[in-house]
PDB file of C-alpha atoms and ligand atoms in Angstrom:
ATOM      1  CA  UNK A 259      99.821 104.136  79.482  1.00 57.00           C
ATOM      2  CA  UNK A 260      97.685 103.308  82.330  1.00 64.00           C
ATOM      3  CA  UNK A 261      94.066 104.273  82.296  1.00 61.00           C
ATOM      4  CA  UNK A 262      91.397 105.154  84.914  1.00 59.00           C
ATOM      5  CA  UNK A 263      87.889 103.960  83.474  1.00 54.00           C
ATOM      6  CA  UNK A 264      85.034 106.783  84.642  1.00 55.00           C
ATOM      7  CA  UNK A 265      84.442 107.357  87.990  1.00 63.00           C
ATOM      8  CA  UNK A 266      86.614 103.830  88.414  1.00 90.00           C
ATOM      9  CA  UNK A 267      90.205 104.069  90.305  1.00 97.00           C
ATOM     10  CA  UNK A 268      92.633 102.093  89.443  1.00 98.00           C
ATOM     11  CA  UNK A 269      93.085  99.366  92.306  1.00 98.00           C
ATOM     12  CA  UNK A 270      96.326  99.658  93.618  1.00 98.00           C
ATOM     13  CA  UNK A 271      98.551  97.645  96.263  1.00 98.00           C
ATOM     14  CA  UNK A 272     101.459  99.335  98.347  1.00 99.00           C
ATOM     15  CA  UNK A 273     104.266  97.121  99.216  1.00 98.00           C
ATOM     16  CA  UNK A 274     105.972  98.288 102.453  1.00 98.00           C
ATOM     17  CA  UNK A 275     108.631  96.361 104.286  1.00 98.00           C
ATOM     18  CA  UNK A 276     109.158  99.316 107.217  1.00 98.00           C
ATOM     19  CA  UNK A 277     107.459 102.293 108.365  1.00 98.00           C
ATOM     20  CA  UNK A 278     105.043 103.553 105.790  1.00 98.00           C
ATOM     21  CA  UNK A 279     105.598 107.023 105.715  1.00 98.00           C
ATOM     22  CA  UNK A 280     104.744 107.253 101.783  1.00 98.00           C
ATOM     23  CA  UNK A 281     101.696 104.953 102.203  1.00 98.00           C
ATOM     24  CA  UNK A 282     100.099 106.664 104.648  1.00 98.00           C
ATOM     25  CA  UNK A 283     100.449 109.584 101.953  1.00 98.00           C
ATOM     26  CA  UNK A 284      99.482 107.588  99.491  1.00 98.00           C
ATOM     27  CA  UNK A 285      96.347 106.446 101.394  1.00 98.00           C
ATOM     28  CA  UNK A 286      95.525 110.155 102.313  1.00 98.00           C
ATOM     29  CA  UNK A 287      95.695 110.967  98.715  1.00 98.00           C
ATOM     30  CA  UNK A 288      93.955 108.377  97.246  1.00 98.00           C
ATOM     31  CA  UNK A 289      90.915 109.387  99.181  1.00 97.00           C
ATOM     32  CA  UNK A 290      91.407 113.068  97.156  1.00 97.00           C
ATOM     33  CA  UNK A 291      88.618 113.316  94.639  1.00 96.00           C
ATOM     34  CA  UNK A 292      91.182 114.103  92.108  1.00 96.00           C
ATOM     35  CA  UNK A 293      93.238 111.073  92.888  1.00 97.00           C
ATOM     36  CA  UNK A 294      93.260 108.091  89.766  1.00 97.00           C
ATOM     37  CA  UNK A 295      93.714 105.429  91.944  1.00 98.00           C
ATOM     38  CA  UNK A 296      92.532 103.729  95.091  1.00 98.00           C
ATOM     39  CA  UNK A 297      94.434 101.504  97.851  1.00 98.00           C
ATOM     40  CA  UNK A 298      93.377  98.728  97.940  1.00 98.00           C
ATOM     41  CA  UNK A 299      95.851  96.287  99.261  1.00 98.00           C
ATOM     42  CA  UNK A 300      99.161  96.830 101.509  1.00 98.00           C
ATOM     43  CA  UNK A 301     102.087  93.905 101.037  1.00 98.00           C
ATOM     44  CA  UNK A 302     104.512  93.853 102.927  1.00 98.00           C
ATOM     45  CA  UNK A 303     107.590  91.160 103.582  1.00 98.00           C
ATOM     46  CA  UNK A 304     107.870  92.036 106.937  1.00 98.00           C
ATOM     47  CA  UNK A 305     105.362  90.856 109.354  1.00 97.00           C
ATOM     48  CA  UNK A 306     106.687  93.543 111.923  1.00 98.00           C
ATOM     49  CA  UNK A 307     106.667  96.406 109.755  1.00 98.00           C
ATOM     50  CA  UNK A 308     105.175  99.273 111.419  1.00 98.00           C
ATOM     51  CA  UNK A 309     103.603 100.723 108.146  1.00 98.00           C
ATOM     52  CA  UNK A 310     101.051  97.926 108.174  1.00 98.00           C
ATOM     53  CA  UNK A 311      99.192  99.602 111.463  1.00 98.00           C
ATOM     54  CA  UNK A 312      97.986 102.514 108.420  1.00 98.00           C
ATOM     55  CA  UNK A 313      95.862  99.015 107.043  1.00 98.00           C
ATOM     56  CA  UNK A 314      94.119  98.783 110.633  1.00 98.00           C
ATOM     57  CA  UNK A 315      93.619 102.862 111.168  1.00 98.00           C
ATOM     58  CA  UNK A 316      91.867 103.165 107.596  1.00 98.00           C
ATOM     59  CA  UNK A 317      90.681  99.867 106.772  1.00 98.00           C
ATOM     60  CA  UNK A 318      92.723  98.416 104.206  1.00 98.00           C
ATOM     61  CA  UNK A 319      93.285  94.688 103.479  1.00 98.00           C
ATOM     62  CA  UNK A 320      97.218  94.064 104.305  1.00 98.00           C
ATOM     63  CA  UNK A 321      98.916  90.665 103.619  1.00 98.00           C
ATOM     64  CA  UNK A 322     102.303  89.300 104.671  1.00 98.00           C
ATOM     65  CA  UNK A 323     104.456  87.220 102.712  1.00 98.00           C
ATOM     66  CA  UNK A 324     107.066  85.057 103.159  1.00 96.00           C
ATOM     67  CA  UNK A 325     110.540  85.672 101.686  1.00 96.00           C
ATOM     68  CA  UNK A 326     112.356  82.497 102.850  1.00 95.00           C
ATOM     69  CA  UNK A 327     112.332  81.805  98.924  1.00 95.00           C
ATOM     70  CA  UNK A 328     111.688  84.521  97.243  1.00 95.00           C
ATOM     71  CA  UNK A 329     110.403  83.147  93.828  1.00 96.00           C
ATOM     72  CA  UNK A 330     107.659  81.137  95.792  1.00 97.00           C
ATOM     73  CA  UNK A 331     106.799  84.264  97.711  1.00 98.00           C
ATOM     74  CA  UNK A 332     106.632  86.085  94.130  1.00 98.00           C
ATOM     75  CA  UNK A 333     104.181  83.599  92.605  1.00 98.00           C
ATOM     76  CA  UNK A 334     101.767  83.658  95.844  1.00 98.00           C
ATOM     77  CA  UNK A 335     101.848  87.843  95.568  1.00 98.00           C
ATOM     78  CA  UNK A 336     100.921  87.481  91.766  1.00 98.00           C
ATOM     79  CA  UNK A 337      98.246  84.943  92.394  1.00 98.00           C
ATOM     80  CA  UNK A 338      97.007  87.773  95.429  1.00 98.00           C
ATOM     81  CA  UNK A 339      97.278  90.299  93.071  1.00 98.00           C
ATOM     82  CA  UNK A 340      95.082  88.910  90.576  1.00 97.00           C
ATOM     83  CA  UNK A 341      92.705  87.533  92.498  1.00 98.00           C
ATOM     84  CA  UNK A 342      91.940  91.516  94.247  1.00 98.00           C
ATOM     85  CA  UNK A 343      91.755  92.779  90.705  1.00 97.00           C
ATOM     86  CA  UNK A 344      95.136  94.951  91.231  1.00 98.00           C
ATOM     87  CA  UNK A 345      95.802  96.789  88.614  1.00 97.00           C
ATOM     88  CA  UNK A 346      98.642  98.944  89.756  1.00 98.00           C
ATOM     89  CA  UNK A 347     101.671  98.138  92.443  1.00 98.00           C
ATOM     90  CA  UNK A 348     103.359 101.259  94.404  1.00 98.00           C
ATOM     91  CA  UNK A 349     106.645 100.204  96.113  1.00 98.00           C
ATOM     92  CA  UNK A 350     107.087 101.954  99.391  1.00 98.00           C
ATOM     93  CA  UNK A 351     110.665 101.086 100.966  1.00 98.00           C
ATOM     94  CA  UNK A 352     109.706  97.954  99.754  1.00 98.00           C
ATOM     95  CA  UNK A 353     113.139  95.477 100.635  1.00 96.00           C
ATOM     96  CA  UNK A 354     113.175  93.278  98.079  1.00 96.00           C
ATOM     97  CA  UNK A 355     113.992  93.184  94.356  1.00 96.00           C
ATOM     98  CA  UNK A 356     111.309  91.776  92.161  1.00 97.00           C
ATOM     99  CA  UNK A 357     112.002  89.349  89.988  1.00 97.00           C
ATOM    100  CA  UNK A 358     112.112  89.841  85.696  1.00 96.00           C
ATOM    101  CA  UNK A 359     109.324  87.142  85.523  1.00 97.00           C
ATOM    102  CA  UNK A 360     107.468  89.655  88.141  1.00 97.00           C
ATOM    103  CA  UNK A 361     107.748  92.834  86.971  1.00 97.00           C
ATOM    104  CA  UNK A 362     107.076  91.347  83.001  1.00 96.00           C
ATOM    105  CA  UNK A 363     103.811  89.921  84.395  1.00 96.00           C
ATOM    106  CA  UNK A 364     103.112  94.038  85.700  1.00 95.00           C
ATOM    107  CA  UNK A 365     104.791  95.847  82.941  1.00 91.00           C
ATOM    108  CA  UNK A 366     105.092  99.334  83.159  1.00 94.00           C
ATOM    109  CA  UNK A 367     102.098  99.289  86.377  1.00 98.00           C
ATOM    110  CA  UNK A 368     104.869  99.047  88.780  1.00 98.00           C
ATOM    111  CA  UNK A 369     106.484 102.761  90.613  1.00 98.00           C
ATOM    112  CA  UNK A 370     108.800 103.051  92.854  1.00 98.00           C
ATOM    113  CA  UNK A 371     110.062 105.767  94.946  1.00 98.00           C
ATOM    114  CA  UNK A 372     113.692 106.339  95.710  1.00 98.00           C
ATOM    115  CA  UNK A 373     115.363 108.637  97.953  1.00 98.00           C
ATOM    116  CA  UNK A 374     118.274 110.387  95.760  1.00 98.00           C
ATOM    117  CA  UNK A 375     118.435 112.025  92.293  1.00 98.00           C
ATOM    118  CA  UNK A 376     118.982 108.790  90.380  1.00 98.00           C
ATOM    119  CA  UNK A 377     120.588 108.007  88.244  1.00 98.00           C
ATOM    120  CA  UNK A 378     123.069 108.504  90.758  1.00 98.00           C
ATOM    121  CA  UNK A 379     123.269 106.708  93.960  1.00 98.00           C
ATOM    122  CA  UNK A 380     121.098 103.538  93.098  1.00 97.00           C
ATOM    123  CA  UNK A 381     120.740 100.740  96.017  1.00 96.00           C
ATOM    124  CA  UNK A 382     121.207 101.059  99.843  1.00 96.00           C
ATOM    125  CA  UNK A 383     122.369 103.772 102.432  1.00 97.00           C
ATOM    126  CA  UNK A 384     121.644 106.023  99.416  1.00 98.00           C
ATOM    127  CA  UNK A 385     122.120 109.524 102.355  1.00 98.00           C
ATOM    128  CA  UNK A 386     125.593 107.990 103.692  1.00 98.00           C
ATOM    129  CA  UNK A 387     127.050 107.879 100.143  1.00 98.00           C
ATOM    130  CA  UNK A 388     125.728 110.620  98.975  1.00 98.00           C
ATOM    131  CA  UNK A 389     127.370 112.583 102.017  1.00 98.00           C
ATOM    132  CA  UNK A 390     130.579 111.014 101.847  1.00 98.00           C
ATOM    133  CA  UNK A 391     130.514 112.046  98.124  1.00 98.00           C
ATOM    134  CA  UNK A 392     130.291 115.765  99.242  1.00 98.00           C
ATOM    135  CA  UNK A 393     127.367 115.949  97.187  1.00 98.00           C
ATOM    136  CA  UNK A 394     125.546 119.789  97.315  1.00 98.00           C
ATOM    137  CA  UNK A 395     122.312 118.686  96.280  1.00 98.00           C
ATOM    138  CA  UNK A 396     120.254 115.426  96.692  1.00 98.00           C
ATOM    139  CA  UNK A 397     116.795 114.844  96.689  1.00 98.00           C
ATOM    140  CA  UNK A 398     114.004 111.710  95.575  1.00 98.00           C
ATOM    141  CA  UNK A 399     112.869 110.225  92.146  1.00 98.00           C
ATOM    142  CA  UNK A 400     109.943 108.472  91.199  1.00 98.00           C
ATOM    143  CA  UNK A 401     110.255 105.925  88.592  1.00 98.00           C
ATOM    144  CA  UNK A 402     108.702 102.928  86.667  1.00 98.00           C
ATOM    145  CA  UNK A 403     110.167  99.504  87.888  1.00 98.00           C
ATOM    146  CA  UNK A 404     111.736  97.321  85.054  1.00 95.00           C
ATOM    147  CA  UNK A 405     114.109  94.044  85.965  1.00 90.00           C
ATOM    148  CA  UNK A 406     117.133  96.682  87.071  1.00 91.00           C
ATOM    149  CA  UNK A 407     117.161  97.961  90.364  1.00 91.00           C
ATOM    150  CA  UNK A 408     116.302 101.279  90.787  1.00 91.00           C
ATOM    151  CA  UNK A 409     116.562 101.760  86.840  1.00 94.00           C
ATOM    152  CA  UNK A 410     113.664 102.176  85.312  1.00 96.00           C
ATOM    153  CA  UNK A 411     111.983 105.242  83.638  1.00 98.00           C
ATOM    154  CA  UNK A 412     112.196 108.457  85.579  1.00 98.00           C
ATOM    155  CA  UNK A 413     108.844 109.904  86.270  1.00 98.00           C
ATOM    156  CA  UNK A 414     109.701 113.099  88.586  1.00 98.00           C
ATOM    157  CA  UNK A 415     111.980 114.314  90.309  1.00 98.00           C
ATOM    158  CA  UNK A 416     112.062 116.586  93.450  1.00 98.00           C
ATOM    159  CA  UNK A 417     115.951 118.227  94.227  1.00 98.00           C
ATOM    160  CA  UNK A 418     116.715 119.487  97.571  1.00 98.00           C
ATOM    161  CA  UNK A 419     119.971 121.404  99.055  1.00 98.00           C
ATOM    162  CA  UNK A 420     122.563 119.594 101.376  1.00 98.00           C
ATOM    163  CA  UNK A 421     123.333 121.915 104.176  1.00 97.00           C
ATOM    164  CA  UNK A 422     127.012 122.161 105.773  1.00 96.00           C
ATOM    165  CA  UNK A 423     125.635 120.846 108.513  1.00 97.00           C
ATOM    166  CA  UNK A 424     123.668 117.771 106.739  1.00 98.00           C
ATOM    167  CA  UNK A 425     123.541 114.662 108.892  1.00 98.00           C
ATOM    168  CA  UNK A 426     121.829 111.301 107.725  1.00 98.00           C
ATOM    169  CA  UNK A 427     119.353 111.773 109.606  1.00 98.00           C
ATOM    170  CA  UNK A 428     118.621 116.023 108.825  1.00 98.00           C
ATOM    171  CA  UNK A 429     118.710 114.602 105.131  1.00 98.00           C
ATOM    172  CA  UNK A 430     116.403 111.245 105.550  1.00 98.00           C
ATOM    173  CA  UNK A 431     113.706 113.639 107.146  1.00 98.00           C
ATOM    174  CA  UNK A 432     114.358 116.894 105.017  1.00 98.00           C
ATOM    175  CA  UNK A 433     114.165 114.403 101.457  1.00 98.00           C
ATOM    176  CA  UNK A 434     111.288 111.929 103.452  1.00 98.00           C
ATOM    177  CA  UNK A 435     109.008 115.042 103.674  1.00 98.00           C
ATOM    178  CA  UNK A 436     109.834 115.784  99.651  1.00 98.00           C
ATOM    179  CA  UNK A 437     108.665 112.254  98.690  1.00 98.00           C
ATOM    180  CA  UNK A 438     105.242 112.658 100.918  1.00 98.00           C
ATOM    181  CA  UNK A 439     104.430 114.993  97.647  1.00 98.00           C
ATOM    182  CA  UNK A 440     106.471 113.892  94.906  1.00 98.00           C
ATOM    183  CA  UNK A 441     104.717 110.356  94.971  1.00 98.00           C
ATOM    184  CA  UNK A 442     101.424 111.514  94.634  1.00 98.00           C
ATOM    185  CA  UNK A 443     102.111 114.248  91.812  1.00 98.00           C
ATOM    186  CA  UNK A 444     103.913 111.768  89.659  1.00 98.00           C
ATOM    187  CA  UNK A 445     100.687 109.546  89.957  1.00 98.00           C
ATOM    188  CA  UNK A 446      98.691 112.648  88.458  1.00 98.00           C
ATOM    189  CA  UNK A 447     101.471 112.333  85.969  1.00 97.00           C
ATOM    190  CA  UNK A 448     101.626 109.099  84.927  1.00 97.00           C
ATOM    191  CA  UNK A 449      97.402 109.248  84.327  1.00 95.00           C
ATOM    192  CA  UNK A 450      97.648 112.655  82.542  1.00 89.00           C
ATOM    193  CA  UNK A 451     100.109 111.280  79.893  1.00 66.00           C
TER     194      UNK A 451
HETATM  195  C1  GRF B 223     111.909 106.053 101.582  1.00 63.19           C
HETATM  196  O1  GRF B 223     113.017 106.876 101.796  1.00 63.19           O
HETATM  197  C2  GRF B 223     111.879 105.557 100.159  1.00 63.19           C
HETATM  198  O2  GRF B 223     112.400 106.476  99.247  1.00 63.19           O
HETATM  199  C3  GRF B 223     112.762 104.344 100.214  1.00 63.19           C
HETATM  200  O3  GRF B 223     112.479 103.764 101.468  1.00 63.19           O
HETATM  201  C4  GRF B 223     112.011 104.749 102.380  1.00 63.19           C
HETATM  202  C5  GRF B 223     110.685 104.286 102.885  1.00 63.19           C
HETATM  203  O4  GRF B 223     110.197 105.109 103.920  1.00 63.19           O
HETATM  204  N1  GRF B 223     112.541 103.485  99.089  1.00 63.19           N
HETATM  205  P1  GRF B 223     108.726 104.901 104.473  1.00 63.19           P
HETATM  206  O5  GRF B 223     108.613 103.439 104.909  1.00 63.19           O
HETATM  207  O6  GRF B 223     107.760 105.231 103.375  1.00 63.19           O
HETATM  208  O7  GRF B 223     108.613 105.833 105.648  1.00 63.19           O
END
């Protein structure tokens, strides 16, 4: 599917719109020996995201785009894209929904990670629902993006247990800490196949 060439990662950019909890993991294991791919580039939305400091503490080339229209901002990312060679695009709590036109022009060389065990509980405040559903188990997926949100191919999965106790914020951190691994293992994955 997607292939590492020799000693050659596979660039990659990260697209972040908040705090960059699974980029810095992604950074940290793309500097692994073992790892397929490299970082190359961080994109991010959001000028004020926190996750972009991580391109500043290890030296990675960040750019922000505009959203005000989000087709214009999708055609300046592509052109960015190409231009660094990017071969491979890992969404991070990336906001926005990309486009059909973009993700054709990346087919299957876009992941994304998502914090329940889709296919249930696509879209936003995924730890609310899934508590107010009296759910006993949740957890985080990583998939391949196609033009439906959070629909694509399933790549891994990681469940975890909802205590009795569970808050939002016990299950954010408890399923946060699962995706630290899960993203990198289903990059293995995807280069093993
Ligand atoms: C994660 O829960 C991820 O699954 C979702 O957005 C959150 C991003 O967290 N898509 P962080 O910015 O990586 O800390």
């Amino acid at each position: 599917m997607i292939q590492s060439f020799g000693n050659n990662k596979v660039k990659t950019a990260v697209f972040i719109s908040g705090k960059g909890s699974n980029l810095k993991s992604l950074i940290k294991f793309s500097k692994l020996k073992i790892s397929p791919i490299s970082i190359n580039l961080i994109i991010s939305n959001n000028k004020n995201a926190k996750g972009l400091l991580f391109g500043n503490i290890y030296n990675i080339k960040k750019k922000i785009f505009n959203y005000k229209t989000s087709s214009s901002a999708e055609k300046k990312i592509l052109k960015f894209l190409k231009l660094n060679k990017i071969n491979l695009i890992c969404l991070a709590g990336f906001m926005k929904v990309l486009s059909k036109d973009f993700v054709k022009n990346f087919n299957g060389k876009i992941l994304n990670i998502h914090p329940s065990l889709l296919p249930k509980f696509k879209g936003l405040n995924t730890h609310e629902r899934v508590l107010k559903n009296n759910e006993k188990y949740s957890g985080c997926t990583v998939h391949f993006v196609n033009a439906k949100l959070d629909s694509g191919k399933i790549i891994l999965q990681k469940r975890v247990k909802i205590s009795k106790t569970e808050t939002v914020k016990t299950l954010k951190k408890k399923i946060l800490m699962e995706e630290h691994k899960l993203y990198p293992r289903a990059i293995l994955r995807i280069f093993s196949l």
